[in-house]
Amino acid sequence: MALRPLRVDWVASPPPGAYPHRRQGAPRRGYTGPPSYPVPPRWGFPLLAWRWPTSVATDDDRPADTVDQAQRLARTASHALGLAALTAVWAAGSEIWRYVLLLLSRYGAMSETTVGVSDAMVVASSVVTIVASALALVFTLLWLRRARNAAAAEAGYGPSRSDREVLLGLVVPGVNLVVPGSVLAELEHAALREPATNRPAPSKLIRWWWGLWAFTGVFVAFTVVWGFRSSVQAMADGVLFHAVADLLAAAVAILTAVVVRRVTTLLLPVDAGSIRRMRVVDVKDAPTPVLRAVRSSGSPR
């Protein structure tokens, strides 16, 4: 006959009298401290890992313009500006090819196929450049609005011009050569968290962009006016002027993308890991510090 081990469950219970029972009608005792439990309590927080709240913020709780939104728009605007620069270079190459064909036509008639391909490239590149430039302008203006509001929230004071005044300053001829530079200078001033009482001092990058923008605007206006001349030499020079204007437009688009990235970087919080830690090695020409009076070892503090 085989013996099987018995299964025994051990249950720990307090001995009788370990906890005094409360008598009926006995008065309640006052507070004597935090409660103590004979066994671990079964209530408490669930055994779950911490997670961020998944509730969606309403339109009232969500800020109107944040640095993250400006950063996303800056990325989109940079890509659109890069596309506009590429199409402008393509348009400039088409105009240069047409000018070369004009020079070669002095020594003989050109084939109809060559002239047709050149005209098709000029028209196609011009249309694509206009569309890409308009798209880049829209995204840049959206970024400018977000960046101005985000910089105002970070600096603690609002911009001096409203969005409507900025838009009018970009549309009105003549004024659009001055207003964009001052708007960017004020935006950079606010992004640097400079006080509102100080006069905005644009950086070298903003000054270069401002000068290139104004020169390109004047040169484009000159090219448009030059196109009304009807002489053969004026038409040939107009082709060359269009090529230069396209190259200037490409340079403006590239420099604008650089400005957008710089201003957006200024709006972002400073990463603590990227800051170089410094320590004081020596102090020169410092006044002699005032030393304490000598205290004997047995005197009270």
GROMACS .gro file of C-alpha atoms in nm:
model
  301
    1MET     CA    1   0.000   0.000   0.000
    2ALA     CA    2   0.153   0.328  -0.117
    3LEU     CA    3   0.144   0.630   0.108
    4ARG     CA    4   0.043   0.960  -0.048
    5PRO     CA    5   0.151   1.293   0.102
    6LEU     CA    6  -0.135   1.491   0.245
    7ARG     CA    7  -0.198   1.842   0.110
    8VAL     CA    8  -0.199   2.086   0.398
    9ASP     CA    9  -0.280   2.458   0.370
   10TRP     CA   10  -0.124   2.665   0.644
   11VAL     CA   11  -0.336   2.960   0.754
   12ALA     CA   12  -0.188   3.216   0.994
   13SER     CA   13  -0.444   3.365   1.233
   14PRO     CA   14  -0.388   3.586   1.538
   15PRO     CA   15  -0.419   3.411   1.873
   16PRO     CA   16  -0.725   3.479   2.088
   17GLY     CA   17  -0.695   3.800   2.285
   18ALA     CA   18  -0.441   3.962   2.056
   19TYR     CA   19  -0.688   4.235   1.964
   20PRO     CA   20  -0.922   4.358   2.235
   21HIS     CA   21  -1.285   4.355   2.137
   22ARG     CA   22  -1.485   4.672   2.165
   23ARG     CA   23  -1.759   4.658   2.420
   24GLN     CA   24  -2.108   4.761   2.339
   25GLY     CA   25  -2.177   5.123   2.432
   26ALA     CA   26  -1.811   5.201   2.502
   27PRO     CA   27  -1.711   5.560   2.415
   28ARG     CA   28  -1.497   5.617   2.110
   29ARG     CA   29  -1.137   5.699   2.168
   30GLY     CA   30  -0.976   6.005   2.018
   31TYR     CA   31  -0.732   6.009   1.732
   32THR     CA   32  -0.403   5.846   1.833
   33GLY     CA   33  -0.218   5.847   1.503
   34PRO     CA   34  -0.232   5.679   1.165
   35PRO     CA   35  -0.413   5.346   1.146
   36SER     CA   36  -0.232   5.016   1.167
   37TYR     CA   37  -0.356   4.705   0.998
   38PRO     CA   38  -0.307   4.346   1.111
   39VAL     CA   39  -0.279   4.239   0.748
   40PRO     CA   40  -0.169   4.426   0.435
   41PRO     CA   41  -0.463   4.633   0.310
   42ARG     CA   42  -0.619   4.528  -0.017
   43TRP     CA   43  -0.720   4.877  -0.125
   44GLY     CA   44  -0.495   5.123  -0.310
   45PHE     CA   45  -0.384   5.213  -0.658
   46PRO     CA   46  -0.393   4.946  -0.929
   47LEU     CA   47  -0.068   4.782  -1.036
   48LEU     CA   48  -0.041   4.969  -1.366
   49ALA     CA   49   0.245   5.154  -1.528
   50TRP     CA   50   0.224   5.531  -1.547
   51ARG     CA   51   0.099   5.672  -1.874
   52TRP     CA   52   0.017   6.017  -2.001
   53PRO     CA   53  -0.348   6.119  -2.013
   54THR     CA   54  -0.515   6.021  -2.339
   55SER     CA   55  -0.790   6.278  -2.323
   56VAL     CA   56  -0.809   6.519  -2.616
   57ALA     CA   57  -0.785   6.888  -2.530
   58THR     CA   58  -1.065   7.111  -2.645
   59ASP     CA   59  -1.018   7.418  -2.859
   60ASP     CA   60  -1.041   7.637  -2.550
   61ASP     CA   61  -0.769   7.445  -2.366
   62ARG     CA   62  -0.535   7.416  -2.664
   63PRO     CA   63  -0.309   7.722  -2.715
   64ALA     CA   64  -0.364   7.912  -3.039
   65ASP     CA   65  -0.001   7.919  -3.151
   66THR     CA   66   0.275   7.712  -2.998
   67VAL     CA   67   0.640   7.663  -3.079
   68ASP     CA   68   0.569   7.307  -3.198
   69GLN     CA   69   0.321   7.432  -3.454
   70ALA     CA   70   0.567   7.696  -3.574
   71GLN     CA   71   0.835   7.427  -3.601
   72ARG     CA   72   0.612   7.204  -3.814
   73LEU     CA   73   0.521   7.493  -4.042
   74ALA     CA   74   0.887   7.592  -4.066
   75ARG     CA   75   0.972   7.246  -4.195
   76THR     CA   76   0.696   7.264  -4.455
   77ALA     CA   77   0.788   7.617  -4.559
   78SER     CA   78   1.155   7.520  -4.597
   79HIS     CA   79   1.064   7.234  -4.830
   80ALA     CA   80   0.836   7.460  -5.034
   81LEU     CA   81   1.107   7.726  -5.058
   82GLY     CA   82   1.358   7.465  -5.172
   83LEU     CA   83   1.117   7.353  -5.444
   84ALA     CA   84   1.068   7.715  -5.552
   85ALA     CA   85   1.445   7.763  -5.571
   86LEU     CA   86   1.488   7.454  -5.790
   87THR     CA   87   1.215   7.563  -6.030
   88ALA     CA   88   1.361   7.915  -6.046
   89VAL     CA   89   1.699   7.770  -6.143
   90TRP     CA   90   1.524   7.563  -6.409
   91ALA     CA   91   1.355   7.877  -6.542
   92ALA     CA   92   1.689   8.059  -6.546
   93GLY     CA   93   1.847   7.774  -6.741
   94SER     CA   94   1.565   7.786  -6.995
   95GLU     CA   95   1.611   8.160  -7.041
   96ILE     CA   96   1.988   8.120  -7.081
   97TRP     CA   97   1.934   7.851  -7.345
   98ARG     CA   98   1.698   8.084  -7.533
   99TYR     CA   99   1.961   8.360  -7.518
  100VAL     CA  100   2.224   8.123  -7.657
  101LEU     CA  101   1.989   8.032  -7.943
  102LEU     CA  102   1.941   8.402  -8.012
  103LEU     CA  103   2.318   8.444  -8.040
  104LEU     CA  104   2.348   8.143  -8.272
  105SER     CA  105   2.062   8.265  -8.491
  106ARG     CA  106   2.279   8.552  -8.611
  107TYR     CA  107   2.481   8.307  -8.823
  108GLY     CA  108   2.188   8.112  -8.965
  109ALA     CA  109   1.829   8.002  -8.925
  110MET     CA  110   1.752   7.765  -8.638
  111SER     CA  111   1.548   7.449  -8.679
  112GLU     CA  112   1.182   7.463  -8.590
  113THR     CA  113   1.218   7.173  -8.344
  114THR     CA  114   1.496   7.342  -8.146
  115VAL     CA  115   1.305   7.668  -8.120
  116GLY     CA  116   0.983   7.487  -8.023
  117VAL     CA  117   1.156   7.289  -7.748
  118SER     CA  118   1.316   7.608  -7.615
  119ASP     CA  119   0.982   7.792  -7.608
  120ALA     CA  120   0.812   7.496  -7.439
  121MET     CA  121   1.079   7.483  -7.169
  122VAL     CA  122   1.054   7.857  -7.106
  123VAL     CA  123   0.675   7.847  -7.075
  124ALA     CA  124   0.667   7.528  -6.865
  125SER     CA  125   0.943   7.645  -6.628
  126SER     CA  126   0.777   7.984  -6.587
  127VAL     CA  127   0.439   7.832  -6.499
  128VAL     CA  128   0.588   7.580  -6.255
  129THR     CA  129   0.802   7.852  -6.095
  130ILE     CA  130   0.500   8.078  -6.043
  131VAL     CA  131   0.299   7.795  -5.884
  132ALA     CA  132   0.588   7.682  -5.662
  133SER     CA  133   0.664   8.039  -5.557
  134ALA     CA  134   0.300   8.105  -5.468
  135LEU     CA  135   0.290   7.783  -5.264
  136ALA     CA  136   0.613   7.876  -5.085
  137LEU     CA  137   0.478   8.225  -5.015
  138VAL     CA  138   0.160   8.085  -4.859
  139PHE     CA  139   0.346   7.845  -4.630
  140THR     CA  140   0.600   8.113  -4.535
  141LEU     CA  141   0.323   8.356  -4.441
  142LEU     CA  142   0.153   8.086  -4.232
  143TRP     CA  143   0.483   8.019  -4.056
  144LEU     CA  144   0.534   8.391  -4.002
  145ARG     CA  145   0.196   8.423  -3.833
  146ARG     CA  146   0.259   8.124  -3.606
  147ALA     CA  147   0.613   8.235  -3.526
  148ARG     CA  148   0.508   8.592  -3.439
  149ASN     CA  149   0.239   8.471  -3.200
  150ALA     CA  150   0.468   8.208  -3.044
  151ALA     CA  151   0.746   8.466  -3.000
  152ALA     CA  152   0.501   8.707  -2.841
  153ALA     CA  153   0.394   8.438  -2.595
  154GLU     CA  154   0.756   8.360  -2.507
  155ALA     CA  155   0.876   8.722  -2.484
  156GLY     CA  156   0.572   8.853  -2.297
  157TYR     CA  157   0.474   9.133  -2.537
  158GLY     CA  158   0.288   9.138  -2.867
  159PRO     CA  159   0.415   9.242  -3.212
  160SER     CA  160   0.390   9.605  -3.316
  161ARG     CA  161   0.202   9.522  -3.639
  162SER     CA  162  -0.113   9.318  -3.680
  163ASP     CA  163  -0.144   9.035  -3.931
  164ARG     CA  164  -0.347   9.257  -4.163
  165GLU     CA  165  -0.082   9.530  -4.161
  166VAL     CA  166   0.189   9.275  -4.237
  167LEU     CA  167  -0.013   9.134  -4.529
  168LEU     CA  168  -0.071   9.482  -4.670
  169GLY     CA  169   0.299   9.560  -4.630
  170LEU     CA  170   0.380   9.258  -4.848
  171VAL     CA  171   0.130   9.349  -5.121
  172VAL     CA  172   0.166   9.727  -5.164
  173PRO     CA  173   0.446   9.803  -5.415
  174GLY     CA  174   0.734   9.997  -5.268
  175VAL     CA  175   0.625   9.929  -4.913
  176ASN     CA  176   0.692   9.557  -4.961
  177LEU     CA  177   1.062   9.638  -4.991
  178VAL     CA  178   1.079   9.776  -4.636
  179VAL     CA  179   0.812   9.611  -4.423
  180PRO     CA  180   0.929   9.244  -4.454
  181GLY     CA  181   1.275   9.325  -4.322
  182SER     CA  182   1.143   9.519  -4.024
  183VAL     CA  183   0.892   9.242  -3.946
  184LEU     CA  184   1.168   8.981  -3.944
  185ALA     CA  185   1.389   9.207  -3.731
  186GLU     CA  186   1.110   9.243  -3.473
  187LEU     CA  187   1.044   8.869  -3.484
  188GLU     CA  188   1.412   8.792  -3.423
  189HIS     CA  189   1.414   9.047  -3.140
  190ALA     CA  190   1.119   8.875  -2.971
  191ALA     CA  191   1.260   8.526  -3.036
  192LEU     CA  192   1.578   8.628  -2.853
  193ARG     CA  193   1.362   8.728  -2.551
  194GLU     CA  194   1.493   9.082  -2.566
  195PRO     CA  195   1.296   9.347  -2.371
  196ALA     CA  196   1.037   9.551  -2.555
  197THR     CA  197   1.207   9.878  -2.457
  198ASN     CA  198   1.520   9.798  -2.661
  199ARG     CA  199   1.534   9.887  -3.029
  200PRO     CA  200   1.546   9.575  -3.254
  201ALA     CA  201   1.894   9.526  -3.398
  202PRO     CA  202   1.875   9.278  -3.690
  203SER     CA  203   2.151   9.024  -3.719
  204LYS     CA  204   2.381   8.999  -4.019
  205LEU     CA  205   2.168   8.722  -4.170
  206ILE     CA  206   1.852   8.935  -4.152
  207ARG     CA  207   2.035   9.233  -4.302
  208TRP     CA  208   2.165   9.023  -4.592
  209TRP     CA  209   1.817   8.883  -4.652
  210TRP     CA  210   1.665   9.231  -4.637
  211GLY     CA  211   1.912   9.372  -4.889
  212LEU     CA  212   1.873   9.076  -5.128
  213TRP     CA  213   1.493   9.095  -5.101
  214ALA     CA  214   1.488   9.468  -5.181
  215PHE     CA  215   1.738   9.435  -5.468
  216THR     CA  216   1.544   9.145  -5.620
  217GLY     CA  217   1.218   9.337  -5.599
  218VAL     CA  218   1.371   9.639  -5.773
  219PHE     CA  219   1.535   9.423  -6.041
  220VAL     CA  220   1.212   9.232  -6.112
  221ALA     CA  221   1.024   9.562  -6.152
  222PHE     CA  222   1.299   9.685  -6.387
  223THR     CA  223   1.273   9.363  -6.592
  224VAL     CA  224   0.896   9.399  -6.624
  225VAL     CA  225   0.929   9.760  -6.742
  226TRP     CA  226   1.206   9.661  -6.984
  227GLY     CA  227   0.975   9.405  -7.143
  228PHE     CA  228   0.758   9.682  -7.291
  229ARG     CA  229   1.037   9.780  -7.530
  230SER     CA  230   0.987   9.637  -7.879
  231SER     CA  231   1.331   9.655  -8.039
  232VAL     CA  232   1.521   9.334  -8.121
  233GLN     CA  233   1.813   9.419  -7.895
  234ALA     CA  234   1.578   9.509  -7.610
  235MET     CA  235   1.400   9.173  -7.646
  236ALA     CA  236   1.733   8.990  -7.639
  237ASP     CA  237   1.844   9.184  -7.333
  238GLY     CA  238   1.506   9.109  -7.174
  239VAL     CA  239   1.575   8.737  -7.203
  240LEU     CA  240   1.902   8.783  -7.017
  241PHE     CA  241   1.733   9.001  -6.755
  242HIS     CA  242   1.470   8.731  -6.698
  243ALA     CA  243   1.746   8.476  -6.637
  244VAL     CA  244   1.914   8.700  -6.380
  245ALA     CA  245   1.579   8.767  -6.210
  246ASP     CA  246   1.515   8.393  -6.183
  247LEU     CA  247   1.856   8.337  -6.027
  248LEU     CA  248   1.794   8.618  -5.778
  249ALA     CA  249   1.456   8.465  -5.692
  250ALA     CA  250   1.626   8.130  -5.626
  251ALA     CA  251   1.879   8.302  -5.398
  252VAL     CA  252   1.597   8.475  -5.208
  253ALA     CA  253   1.414   8.144  -5.162
  254ILE     CA  254   1.725   7.968  -5.029
  255LEU     CA  255   1.813   8.254  -4.793
  256THR     CA  256   1.452   8.272  -4.674
  257ALA     CA  257   1.463   7.903  -4.583
  258VAL     CA  258   1.780   7.970  -4.381
  259VAL     CA  259   1.611   8.260  -4.200
  260VAL     CA  260   1.305   8.047  -4.123
  261ARG     CA  261   1.519   7.774  -3.971
  262ARG     CA  262   1.724   8.021  -3.765
  263VAL     CA  263   1.426   8.202  -3.618
  264THR     CA  264   1.253   7.872  -3.542
  265THR     CA  265   1.567   7.751  -3.365
  266LEU     CA  266   1.565   8.067  -3.153
  267LEU     CA  267   1.205   7.995  -3.051
  268LEU     CA  268   1.285   7.642  -2.935
  269PRO     CA  269   1.386   7.589  -2.570
  270VAL     CA  270   1.756   7.551  -2.505
  271ASP     CA  271   1.872   7.190  -2.468
  272ALA     CA  272   2.062   7.151  -2.142
  273GLY     CA  273   2.278   6.877  -2.290
  274SER     CA  274   2.410   7.108  -2.563
  275ILE     CA  275   2.532   7.373  -2.318
  276ARG     CA  276   2.903   7.358  -2.248
  277ARG     CA  277   2.969   7.354  -1.878
  278MET     CA  278   3.226   7.604  -1.758
  279ARG     CA  279   3.415   7.641  -1.433
  280VAL     CA  280   3.595   7.936  -1.284
  281VAL     CA  281   3.972   7.892  -1.306
  282ASP     CA  282   4.098   8.232  -1.202
  283VAL     CA  283   3.961   8.576  -1.117
  284LYS     CA  284   4.174   8.873  -1.216
  285ASP     CA  285   4.158   9.229  -1.084
  286ALA     CA  286   3.898   9.135  -0.824
  287PRO     CA  287   3.880   9.330  -0.495
  288THR     CA  288   4.011   9.164  -0.184
  289PRO     CA  289   3.724   8.994   0.000
  290VAL     CA  290   3.639   9.104   0.351
  291LEU     CA  291   3.751   8.832   0.593
  292ARG     CA  292   3.576   8.745   0.918
  293ALA     CA  293   3.729   8.828   1.250
  294VAL     CA  294   3.941   8.554   1.400
  295ARG     CA  295   3.738   8.350   1.646
  296SER     CA  296   3.907   8.154   1.924
  297SER     CA  297   3.837   7.784   1.945
  298GLY     CA  298   3.649   7.810   2.274
  299SER     CA  299   3.427   8.107   2.195
  300PRO     CA  300   3.056   8.043   2.136
  301ARG     CA  301   2.924   8.063   1.783
   0.00000   0.00000   0.00000
